[in-house]
Short mmCIF file of C-alpha atoms in Angstrom, two decimals:
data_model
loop_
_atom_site.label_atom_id
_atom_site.label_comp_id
_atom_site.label_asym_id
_atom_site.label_seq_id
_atom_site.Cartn_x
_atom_site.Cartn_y
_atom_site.Cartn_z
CA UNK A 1 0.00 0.00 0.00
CA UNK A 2 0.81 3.67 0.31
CA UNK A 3 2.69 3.00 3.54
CA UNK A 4 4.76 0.67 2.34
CA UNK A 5 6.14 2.24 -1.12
CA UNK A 6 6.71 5.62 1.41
CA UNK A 7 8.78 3.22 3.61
CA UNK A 8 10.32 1.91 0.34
CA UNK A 9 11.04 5.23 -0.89
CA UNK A 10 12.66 6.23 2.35
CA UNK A 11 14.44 3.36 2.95
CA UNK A 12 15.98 3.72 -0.81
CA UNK A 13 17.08 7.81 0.01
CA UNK A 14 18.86 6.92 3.37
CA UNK A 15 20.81 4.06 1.89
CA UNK A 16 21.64 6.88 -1.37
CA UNK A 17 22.24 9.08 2.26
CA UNK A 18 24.95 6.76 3.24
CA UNK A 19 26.08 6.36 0.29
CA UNK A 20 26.77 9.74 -0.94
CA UNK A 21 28.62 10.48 2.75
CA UNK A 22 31.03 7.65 2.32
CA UNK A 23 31.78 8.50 -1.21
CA UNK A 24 32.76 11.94 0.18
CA UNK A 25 29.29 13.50 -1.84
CA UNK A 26 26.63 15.23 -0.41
CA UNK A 27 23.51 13.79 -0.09
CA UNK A 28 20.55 13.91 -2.33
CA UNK A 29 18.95 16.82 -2.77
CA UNK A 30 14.71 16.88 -2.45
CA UNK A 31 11.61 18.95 -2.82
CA UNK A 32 8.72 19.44 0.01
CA UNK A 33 5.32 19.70 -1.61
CA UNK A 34 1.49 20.11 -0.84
CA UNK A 35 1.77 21.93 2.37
CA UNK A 36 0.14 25.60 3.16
CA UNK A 37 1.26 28.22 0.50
CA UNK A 38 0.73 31.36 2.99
CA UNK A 39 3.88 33.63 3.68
CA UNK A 40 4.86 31.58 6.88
CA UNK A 41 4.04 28.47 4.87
CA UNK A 42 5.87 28.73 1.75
CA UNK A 43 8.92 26.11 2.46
CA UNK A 44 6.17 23.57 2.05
CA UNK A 45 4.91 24.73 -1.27
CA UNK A 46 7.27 22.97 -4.16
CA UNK A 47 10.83 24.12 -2.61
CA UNK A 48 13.54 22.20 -3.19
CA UNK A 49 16.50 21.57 -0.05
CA UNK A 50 20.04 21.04 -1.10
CA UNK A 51 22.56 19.62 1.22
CA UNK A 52 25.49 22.10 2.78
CA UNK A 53 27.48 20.15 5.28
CA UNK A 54 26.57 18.31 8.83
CA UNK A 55 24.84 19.51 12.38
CA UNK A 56 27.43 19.03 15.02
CA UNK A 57 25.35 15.27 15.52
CA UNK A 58 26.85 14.67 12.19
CA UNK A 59 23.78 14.16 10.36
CA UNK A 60 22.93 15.79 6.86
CA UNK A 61 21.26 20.08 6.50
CA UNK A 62 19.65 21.16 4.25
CA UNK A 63 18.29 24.81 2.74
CA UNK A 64 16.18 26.31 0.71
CA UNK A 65 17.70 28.32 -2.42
CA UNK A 66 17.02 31.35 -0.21
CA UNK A 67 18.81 29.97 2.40
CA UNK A 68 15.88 31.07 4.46
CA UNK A 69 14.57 27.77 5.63
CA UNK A 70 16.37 24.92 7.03
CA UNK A 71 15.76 21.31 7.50
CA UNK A 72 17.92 19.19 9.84
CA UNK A 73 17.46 16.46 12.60
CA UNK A 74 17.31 16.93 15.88
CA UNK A 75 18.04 14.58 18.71
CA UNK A 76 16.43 16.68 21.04
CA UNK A 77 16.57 20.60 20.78
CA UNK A 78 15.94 21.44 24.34
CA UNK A 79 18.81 19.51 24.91
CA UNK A 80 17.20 17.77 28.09
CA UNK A 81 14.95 15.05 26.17
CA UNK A 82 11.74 16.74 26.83
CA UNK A 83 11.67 17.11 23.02
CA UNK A 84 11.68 13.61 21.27
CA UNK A 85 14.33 13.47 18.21
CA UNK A 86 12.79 15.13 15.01
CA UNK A 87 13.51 16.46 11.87
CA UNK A 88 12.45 20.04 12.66
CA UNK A 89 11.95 22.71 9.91
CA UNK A 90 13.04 26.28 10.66
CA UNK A 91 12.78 29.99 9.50
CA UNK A 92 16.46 31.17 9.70
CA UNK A 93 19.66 29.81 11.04
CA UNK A 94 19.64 31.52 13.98
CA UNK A 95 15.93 31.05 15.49
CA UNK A 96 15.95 29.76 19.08
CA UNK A 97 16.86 26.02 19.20
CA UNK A 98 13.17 24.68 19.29
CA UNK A 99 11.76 27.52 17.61
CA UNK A 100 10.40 25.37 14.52
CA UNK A 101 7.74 25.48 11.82
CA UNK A 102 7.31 22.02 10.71
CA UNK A 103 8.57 18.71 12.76
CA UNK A 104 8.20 14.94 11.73
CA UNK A 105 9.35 12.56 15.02
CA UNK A 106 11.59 9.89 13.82
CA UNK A 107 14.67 8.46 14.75
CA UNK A 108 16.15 8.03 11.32
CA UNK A 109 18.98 10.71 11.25
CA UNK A 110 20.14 9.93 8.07
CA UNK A 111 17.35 11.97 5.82
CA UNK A 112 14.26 13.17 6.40
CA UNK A 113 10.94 11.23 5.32
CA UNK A 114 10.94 10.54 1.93
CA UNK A 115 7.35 10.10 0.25
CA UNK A 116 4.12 11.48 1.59
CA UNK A 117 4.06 11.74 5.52
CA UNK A 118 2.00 13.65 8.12
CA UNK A 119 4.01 16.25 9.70
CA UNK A 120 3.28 18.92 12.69
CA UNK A 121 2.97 22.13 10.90
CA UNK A 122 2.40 25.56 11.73
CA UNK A 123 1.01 27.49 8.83
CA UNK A 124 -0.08 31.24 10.60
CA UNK A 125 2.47 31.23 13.56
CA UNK A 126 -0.23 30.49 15.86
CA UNK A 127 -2.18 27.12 15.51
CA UNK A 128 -0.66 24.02 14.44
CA UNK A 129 -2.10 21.32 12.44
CA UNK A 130 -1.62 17.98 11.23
CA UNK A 131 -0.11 18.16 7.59
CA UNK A 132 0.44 15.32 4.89
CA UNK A 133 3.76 17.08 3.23
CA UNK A 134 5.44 14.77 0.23
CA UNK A 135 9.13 14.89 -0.13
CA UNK A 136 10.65 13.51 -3.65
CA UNK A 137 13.97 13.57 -5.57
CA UNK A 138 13.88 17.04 -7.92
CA UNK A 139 12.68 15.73 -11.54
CA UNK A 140 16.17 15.39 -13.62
CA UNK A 141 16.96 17.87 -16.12
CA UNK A 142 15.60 17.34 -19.87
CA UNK A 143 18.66 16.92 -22.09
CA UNK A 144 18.41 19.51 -24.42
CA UNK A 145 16.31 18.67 -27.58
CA UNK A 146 18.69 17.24 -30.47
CA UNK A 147 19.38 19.75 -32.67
CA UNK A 148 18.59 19.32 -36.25
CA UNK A 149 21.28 18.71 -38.46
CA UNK A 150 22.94 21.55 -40.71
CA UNK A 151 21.21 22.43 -43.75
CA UNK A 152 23.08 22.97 -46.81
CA UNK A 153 23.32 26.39 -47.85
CA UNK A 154 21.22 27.33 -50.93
CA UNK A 155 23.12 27.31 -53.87
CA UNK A 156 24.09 31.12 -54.75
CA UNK A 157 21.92 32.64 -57.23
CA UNK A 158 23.38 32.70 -60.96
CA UNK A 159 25.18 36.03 -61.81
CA UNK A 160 22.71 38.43 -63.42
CA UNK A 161 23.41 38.72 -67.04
CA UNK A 162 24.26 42.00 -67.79
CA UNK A 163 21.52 44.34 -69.43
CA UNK A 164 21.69 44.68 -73.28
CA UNK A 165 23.81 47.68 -74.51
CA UNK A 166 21.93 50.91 -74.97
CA UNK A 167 20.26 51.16 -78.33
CA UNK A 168 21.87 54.44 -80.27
CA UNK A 169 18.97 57.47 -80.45
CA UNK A 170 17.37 57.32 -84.12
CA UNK A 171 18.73 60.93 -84.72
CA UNK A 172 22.43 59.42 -84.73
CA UNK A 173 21.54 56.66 -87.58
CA UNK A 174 22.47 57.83 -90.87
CA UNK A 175 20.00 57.17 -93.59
CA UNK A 176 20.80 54.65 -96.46
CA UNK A 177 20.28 55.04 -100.13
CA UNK A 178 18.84 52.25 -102.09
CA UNK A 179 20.02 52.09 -105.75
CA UNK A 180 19.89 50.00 -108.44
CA UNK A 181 16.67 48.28 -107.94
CA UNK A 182 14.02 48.33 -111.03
CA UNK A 183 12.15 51.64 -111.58
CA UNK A 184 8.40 52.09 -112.13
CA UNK A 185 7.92 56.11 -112.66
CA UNK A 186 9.24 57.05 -109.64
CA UNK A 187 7.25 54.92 -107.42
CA UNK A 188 10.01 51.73 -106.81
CA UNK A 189 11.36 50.97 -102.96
CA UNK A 190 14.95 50.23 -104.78
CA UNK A 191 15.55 52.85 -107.12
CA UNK A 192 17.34 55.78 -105.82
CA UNK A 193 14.96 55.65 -102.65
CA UNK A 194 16.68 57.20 -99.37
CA UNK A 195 15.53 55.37 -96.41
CA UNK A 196 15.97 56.97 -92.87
CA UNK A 197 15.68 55.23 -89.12
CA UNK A 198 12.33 54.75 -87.77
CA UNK A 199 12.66 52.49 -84.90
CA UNK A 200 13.97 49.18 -83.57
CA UNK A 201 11.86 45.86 -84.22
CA UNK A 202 11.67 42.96 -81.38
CA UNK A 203 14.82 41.84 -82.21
CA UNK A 204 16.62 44.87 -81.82
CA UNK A 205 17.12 45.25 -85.26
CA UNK A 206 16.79 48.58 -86.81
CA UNK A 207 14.04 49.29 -89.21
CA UNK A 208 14.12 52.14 -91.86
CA UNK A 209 11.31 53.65 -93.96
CA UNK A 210 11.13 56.09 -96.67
CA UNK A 211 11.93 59.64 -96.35
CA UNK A 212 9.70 60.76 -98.50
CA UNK A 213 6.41 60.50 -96.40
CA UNK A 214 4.13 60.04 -99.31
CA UNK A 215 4.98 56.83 -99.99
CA UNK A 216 4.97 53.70 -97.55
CA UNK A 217 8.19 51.68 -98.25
CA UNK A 218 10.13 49.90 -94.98
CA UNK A 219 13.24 48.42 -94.66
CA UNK A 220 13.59 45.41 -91.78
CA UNK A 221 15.00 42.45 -90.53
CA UNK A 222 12.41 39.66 -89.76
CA UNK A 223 14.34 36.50 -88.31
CA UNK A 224 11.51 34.52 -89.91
CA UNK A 225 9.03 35.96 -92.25
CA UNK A 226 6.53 33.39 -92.06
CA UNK A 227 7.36 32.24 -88.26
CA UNK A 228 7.23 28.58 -89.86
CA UNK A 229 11.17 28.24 -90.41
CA UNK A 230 12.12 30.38 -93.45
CA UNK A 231 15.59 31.87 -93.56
CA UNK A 232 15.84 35.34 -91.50
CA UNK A 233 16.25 38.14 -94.18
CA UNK A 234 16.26 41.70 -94.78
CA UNK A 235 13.08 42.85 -96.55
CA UNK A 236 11.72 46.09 -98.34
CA UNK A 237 7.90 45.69 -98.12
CA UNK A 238 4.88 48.30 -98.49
CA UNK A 239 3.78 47.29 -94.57
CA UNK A 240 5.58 48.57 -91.71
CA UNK A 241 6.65 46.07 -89.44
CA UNK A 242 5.17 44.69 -86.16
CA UNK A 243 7.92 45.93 -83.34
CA UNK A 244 6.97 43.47 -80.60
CA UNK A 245 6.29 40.50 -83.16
CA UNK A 246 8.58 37.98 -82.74
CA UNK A 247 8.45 36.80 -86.26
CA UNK A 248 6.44 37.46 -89.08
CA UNK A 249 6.56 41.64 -88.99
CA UNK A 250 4.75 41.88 -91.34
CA UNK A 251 1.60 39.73 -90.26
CA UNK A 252 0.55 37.90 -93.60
CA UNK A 253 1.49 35.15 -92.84
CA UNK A 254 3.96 34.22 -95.95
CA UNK A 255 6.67 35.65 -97.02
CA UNK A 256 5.38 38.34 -99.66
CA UNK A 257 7.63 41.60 -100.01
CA UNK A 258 9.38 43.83 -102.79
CA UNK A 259 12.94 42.57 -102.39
CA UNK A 260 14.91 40.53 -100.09
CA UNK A 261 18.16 39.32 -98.84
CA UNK A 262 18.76 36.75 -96.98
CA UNK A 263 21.11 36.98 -93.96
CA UNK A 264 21.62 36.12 -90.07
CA UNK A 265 22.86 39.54 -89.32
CA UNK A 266 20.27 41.99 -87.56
CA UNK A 267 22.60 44.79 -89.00
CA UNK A 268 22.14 45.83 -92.65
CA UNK A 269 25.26 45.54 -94.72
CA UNK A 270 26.59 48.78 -96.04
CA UNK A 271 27.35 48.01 -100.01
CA UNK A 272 26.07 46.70 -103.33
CA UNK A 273 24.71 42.84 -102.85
CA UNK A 274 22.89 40.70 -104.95
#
């Protein structure tokens, strides 16, 4: 029953006593619960007592973290043996020798009474009362919780590519002449027809038109003019091209135009070609 596994329990932290005092250690420490919480009752109420050397009977004492309340064993604190042997708790080191708070008669001088026993207690400093108090071993420390284990660093972003060069203003382009091309009263796209900058297409490509503003005639690049595969090409064509068409500038769908050239360069060649 209860009796028993408090006996147990006892028995077990005055053999761990002895133990610790021949190994030189001090005893085990231990926490007093479920007595009165008031001000004059608060060593009852969860405090734990730590060992800090022997009484002159050479039995274990023990303190609060405070140091303001002690626990030790008395054989008899009158000294005359009108007071039976105890473990007596008191408020301060120096309080008159059977000035006490708390007392549990026992004989056992090698630790107080582990488990749940009913000591003499004296909550208000003027009645006392019968008390069940429980004494246990402090609750061992949680290891820390395993830390997880290193994440790899993200890979580094790639290196921005660097923004396209600036596109020259279309006041700086020279115009081109067109020559040679067949005639039809004055009204061909290649004969004698000066062509001046007008803008940049998709690719950014250049595209021309012609100066004189009363006729239509363009000059571009179209990387396909049919956006089905055909050869990239410079074309003269009546229709201006689409600047944010990919292919196709021209939007017909086929390659229909005036005159064309085919070639991979998005600069027009300066010179006479076929």
């Amino acid at each position: 029953g209860a009796t028993n596994s408090t006996s147990l329990a006892a028995a077990v932290y005055a053999i761990a006593t002895a133990a610790a005092a021949g190994a030189g250690l001090p005893p085990p420490a231990f926490v007093i619960s479920g007595g009165c919480a008031s001000e004059r009752g608060s060593p009852f109420d969860d405090v734990e007592y730590i060992a800090d050397g022997d009484t002159t009977s050479g039995v274990p004492h023990y303190h609060d973290s405070s140091s303001s309340f002690h626990i030790y064993w008395d054989p008899a604190c009158d000294g005359g043996g009108l007071f039976p042997a105890a473990w007596l708790v008191k408020n301060g080191s120096h309080a008159p020798a059977c000035s006490y708070i708390a007392a549990f008669v026992s004989d056992n001088s090698y630790s107080p009474p582990l488990g749940t026993e009913t000591w003499r207690v004296n909550c208000d400093g003027y009645n006392w009362t019968d008390m069940d108090l429980t004494l246990t071993h402090p609750s061992p420390s949680q290891p820390p919780p395993p830390q997880p284990p290193p994440s790899t660093p993200p890979s580094p972003p790639p290196p921005l590519s660097p923004p396209p060069p600036s596109l020259p203003p279309l006041d700086t382009v020279p115009s081109i002449w067109f020559t040679g091309g067949c005639s039809s009263n004055g009204t061909s796209a290649v004969d004698n027809v000066e062509y001046v900058a007008g803008g940049y297409t998709a690719s950014r490509a250049l595209f021309y038109h012609d100066a004189n503003a009363s006729r239509k005639f363009y000059i571009y690049w179209d990387p396909d003019c049919s956006c089905g595969g055909a050869p990239a090409r410079w074309i003269v064509d009546t229709d201006a091209p689409n600047t944010t068409a990919p292919c196709d500038l021209d939007g017909d769908g086929e390659c229909s135009d005036k005159a064309h050239i085919d070639s991979d360069e998005p600069s027009l060649e300066i010179g006479t070609k076929a």
